[in-house]
Amino acid sequence: MPTPSRYWREIPQRYRFEAGKCRSCGYVCFPPRLVCPRCGAREFEDIRLAEAGSLVSFTVIRVAPHAFVDQSPYAVGIADLDDGTRLTAQIVDCDFEDLKVGLRVKLEFRKIYEEGETGVIYYGYKFVPE
Ligand SMILES: [Zn+2]
């Protein structure tokens, strides 16, 4: 769980879908990181993710982790963005029957969940069918 200050610092990157591309191996980190998880390099190029892509896999979550219980059932998908980046995110504003491999989705910045006791609302990206 990120602390609120760290979380808010990251919001501009998340909102603008800024990512870091490893100068050594080309791995794309989103959100950006300081160290490449694939090769350990620390040099990154700032890039903007493509904001749309196609689903390559999906599943419907019916037994959700604690923070997401009030949203279940919900769909989670893996999409290849148009720049080749592969991302996992919740799929919203869709009927489960319409989900299929190859479905076009766009990235949108949405509320992820609200923390019950503190009322803190977390935001992040989700997939929305185009
Ligand atoms: Zn790397």
Short mmCIF file of C-alpha atoms and ligand atoms in Angstrom, two decimals:
data_model
loop_
_atom_site.label_atom_id
_atom_site.label_comp_id
_atom_site.label_asym_id
_atom_site.label_seq_id
_atom_site.Cartn_x
_atom_site.Cartn_y
_atom_site.Cartn_z
CA MET A 1 0.00 0.00 0.00
CA PRO A 2 1.64 3.29 -1.07
CA THR A 3 1.64 6.15 1.43
CA PRO A 4 -0.61 9.08 0.45
CA SER A 5 2.29 11.43 -0.34
CA ARG A 6 4.00 8.88 -2.54
CA TYR A 7 0.70 8.10 -4.16
CA TRP A 8 -0.08 11.71 -5.03
CA ARG A 9 3.39 12.23 -6.46
CA GLU A 10 2.73 9.41 -8.87
CA ILE A 11 -0.62 10.68 -10.06
CA PRO A 12 0.63 12.92 -12.91
CA GLN A 13 2.52 9.98 -14.37
CA ARG A 14 -0.49 7.76 -14.11
CA TYR A 15 -2.85 10.34 -15.50
CA ARG A 16 -0.70 11.09 -18.51
CA PHE A 17 0.28 7.44 -18.90
CA GLU A 18 3.98 8.28 -18.72
CA ALA A 19 6.22 5.26 -18.67
CA GLY A 20 9.93 4.60 -18.50
CA LYS A 21 11.65 2.62 -21.25
CA CYS A 22 14.87 0.92 -20.17
CA ARG A 23 17.78 2.18 -22.25
CA SER A 24 19.56 -1.12 -21.77
CA CYS A 25 16.95 -3.77 -22.60
CA GLY A 26 13.90 -1.82 -23.80
CA TYR A 27 11.58 -3.00 -21.04
CA VAL A 28 8.72 -0.54 -20.46
CA CYS A 29 7.87 0.20 -16.80
CA PHE A 30 4.49 1.70 -16.02
CA PRO A 31 4.40 3.53 -13.70
CA PRO A 32 8.11 4.37 -14.15
CA ARG A 33 10.63 2.82 -11.76
CA LEU A 34 14.17 3.59 -10.74
CA VAL A 35 15.55 0.14 -11.48
CA CYS A 36 14.63 -2.06 -14.42
CA PRO A 37 13.00 -5.26 -13.08
CA ARG A 38 14.29 -7.21 -16.06
CA CYS A 39 17.97 -6.23 -16.32
CA GLY A 40 18.71 -4.03 -13.26
CA ALA A 41 19.74 -0.96 -15.31
CA ARG A 42 18.92 2.51 -14.00
CA GLU A 43 18.75 4.55 -17.21
CA PHE A 44 15.29 5.17 -18.61
CA GLU A 45 13.82 7.14 -21.45
CA ASP A 46 10.47 8.84 -20.73
CA ILE A 47 7.77 7.70 -23.09
CA ARG A 48 4.01 8.07 -23.28
CA LEU A 49 2.07 4.87 -23.55
CA ALA A 50 -0.27 4.36 -26.46
CA GLU A 51 -3.71 4.88 -24.95
CA ALA A 52 -5.48 2.09 -26.81
CA GLY A 53 -4.89 -1.51 -27.67
CA SER A 54 -6.42 -4.95 -28.06
CA LEU A 55 -7.29 -7.56 -25.44
CA VAL A 56 -5.14 -10.67 -25.53
CA SER A 57 -6.68 -12.33 -22.47
CA PHE A 58 -9.34 -11.65 -19.85
CA THR A 59 -11.09 -13.18 -16.88
CA VAL A 60 -14.10 -12.36 -14.71
CA ILE A 61 -13.34 -12.10 -10.99
CA ARG A 62 -16.27 -13.30 -8.88
CA VAL A 63 -14.47 -13.79 -5.56
CA ALA A 64 -12.66 -10.49 -5.10
CA PRO A 65 -9.85 -9.39 -2.77
CA HIS A 66 -11.04 -7.35 0.21
CA ALA A 67 -10.66 -3.87 -1.32
CA PHE A 68 -12.68 -4.84 -4.39
CA VAL A 69 -15.53 -6.84 -2.84
CA ASP A 70 -18.12 -4.16 -3.56
CA GLN A 71 -17.15 -4.15 -7.25
CA SER A 72 -17.36 -7.88 -7.88
CA PRO A 73 -18.00 -9.47 -10.22
CA TYR A 74 -15.66 -7.53 -12.46
CA ALA A 75 -13.48 -8.24 -15.46
CA VAL A 76 -9.70 -8.02 -15.62
CA GLY A 77 -7.86 -8.12 -18.90
CA ILE A 78 -4.41 -8.11 -20.44
CA ALA A 79 -4.08 -5.87 -23.49
CA ASP A 80 -1.31 -5.21 -25.95
CA LEU A 81 -1.26 -1.46 -26.49
CA ASP A 82 -0.67 -0.13 -29.97
CA ASP A 83 2.98 0.56 -29.06
CA GLY A 84 3.51 -3.05 -28.01
CA THR A 85 3.36 -2.50 -24.24
CA ARG A 86 1.44 -5.23 -22.41
CA LEU A 87 -0.70 -4.06 -19.47
CA THR A 88 -3.12 -5.68 -17.04
CA ALA A 89 -6.12 -3.69 -15.81
CA GLN A 90 -9.74 -3.91 -14.83
CA ILE A 91 -12.16 -3.69 -17.77
CA VAL A 92 -15.14 -1.41 -17.08
CA ASP A 93 -18.27 -0.19 -18.87
CA CYS A 94 -18.78 -3.51 -20.64
CA ASP A 95 -21.02 -6.55 -20.63
CA PHE A 96 -19.02 -9.67 -19.83
CA GLU A 97 -20.63 -11.40 -22.86
CA ASP A 98 -19.05 -8.81 -25.16
CA LEU A 99 -15.51 -9.54 -23.97
CA LYS A 100 -13.36 -11.34 -26.49
CA VAL A 101 -9.73 -11.61 -27.50
CA GLY A 102 -8.99 -8.81 -29.95
CA LEU A 103 -11.56 -6.42 -28.43
CA ARG A 104 -10.35 -2.81 -28.80
CA VAL A 105 -9.95 -1.02 -25.47
CA LYS A 106 -8.67 2.40 -24.44
CA LEU A 107 -6.93 3.38 -21.21
CA GLU A 108 -8.84 5.71 -18.92
CA PHE A 109 -7.97 7.19 -15.54
CA ARG A 110 -10.63 6.06 -13.08
CA LYS A 111 -11.34 5.54 -9.41
CA ILE A 112 -9.86 2.19 -8.36
CA TYR A 113 -11.28 1.91 -4.87
CA GLU A 114 -12.15 3.86 -1.77
CA GLU A 115 -10.66 2.94 1.55
CA GLY A 116 -13.53 2.39 3.96
CA GLU A 117 -12.24 3.85 7.24
CA THR A 118 -10.27 6.78 5.88
CA GLY A 119 -12.34 7.55 2.80
CA VAL A 120 -9.17 7.82 0.74
CA ILE A 121 -9.97 7.29 -2.93
CA TYR A 122 -7.35 5.61 -5.09
CA TYR A 123 -7.15 6.26 -8.81
CA GLY A 124 -5.48 4.40 -11.60
CA TYR A 125 -6.00 3.25 -15.13
CA LYS A 126 -8.69 0.94 -16.45
CA PHE A 127 -9.62 -0.46 -19.82
CA VAL A 128 -12.82 0.77 -21.47
CA PRO A 129 -14.07 -0.81 -24.72
CA GLU A 130 -13.63 1.66 -27.62
ZN ZN B 1 16.25 -3.24 -18.60
#
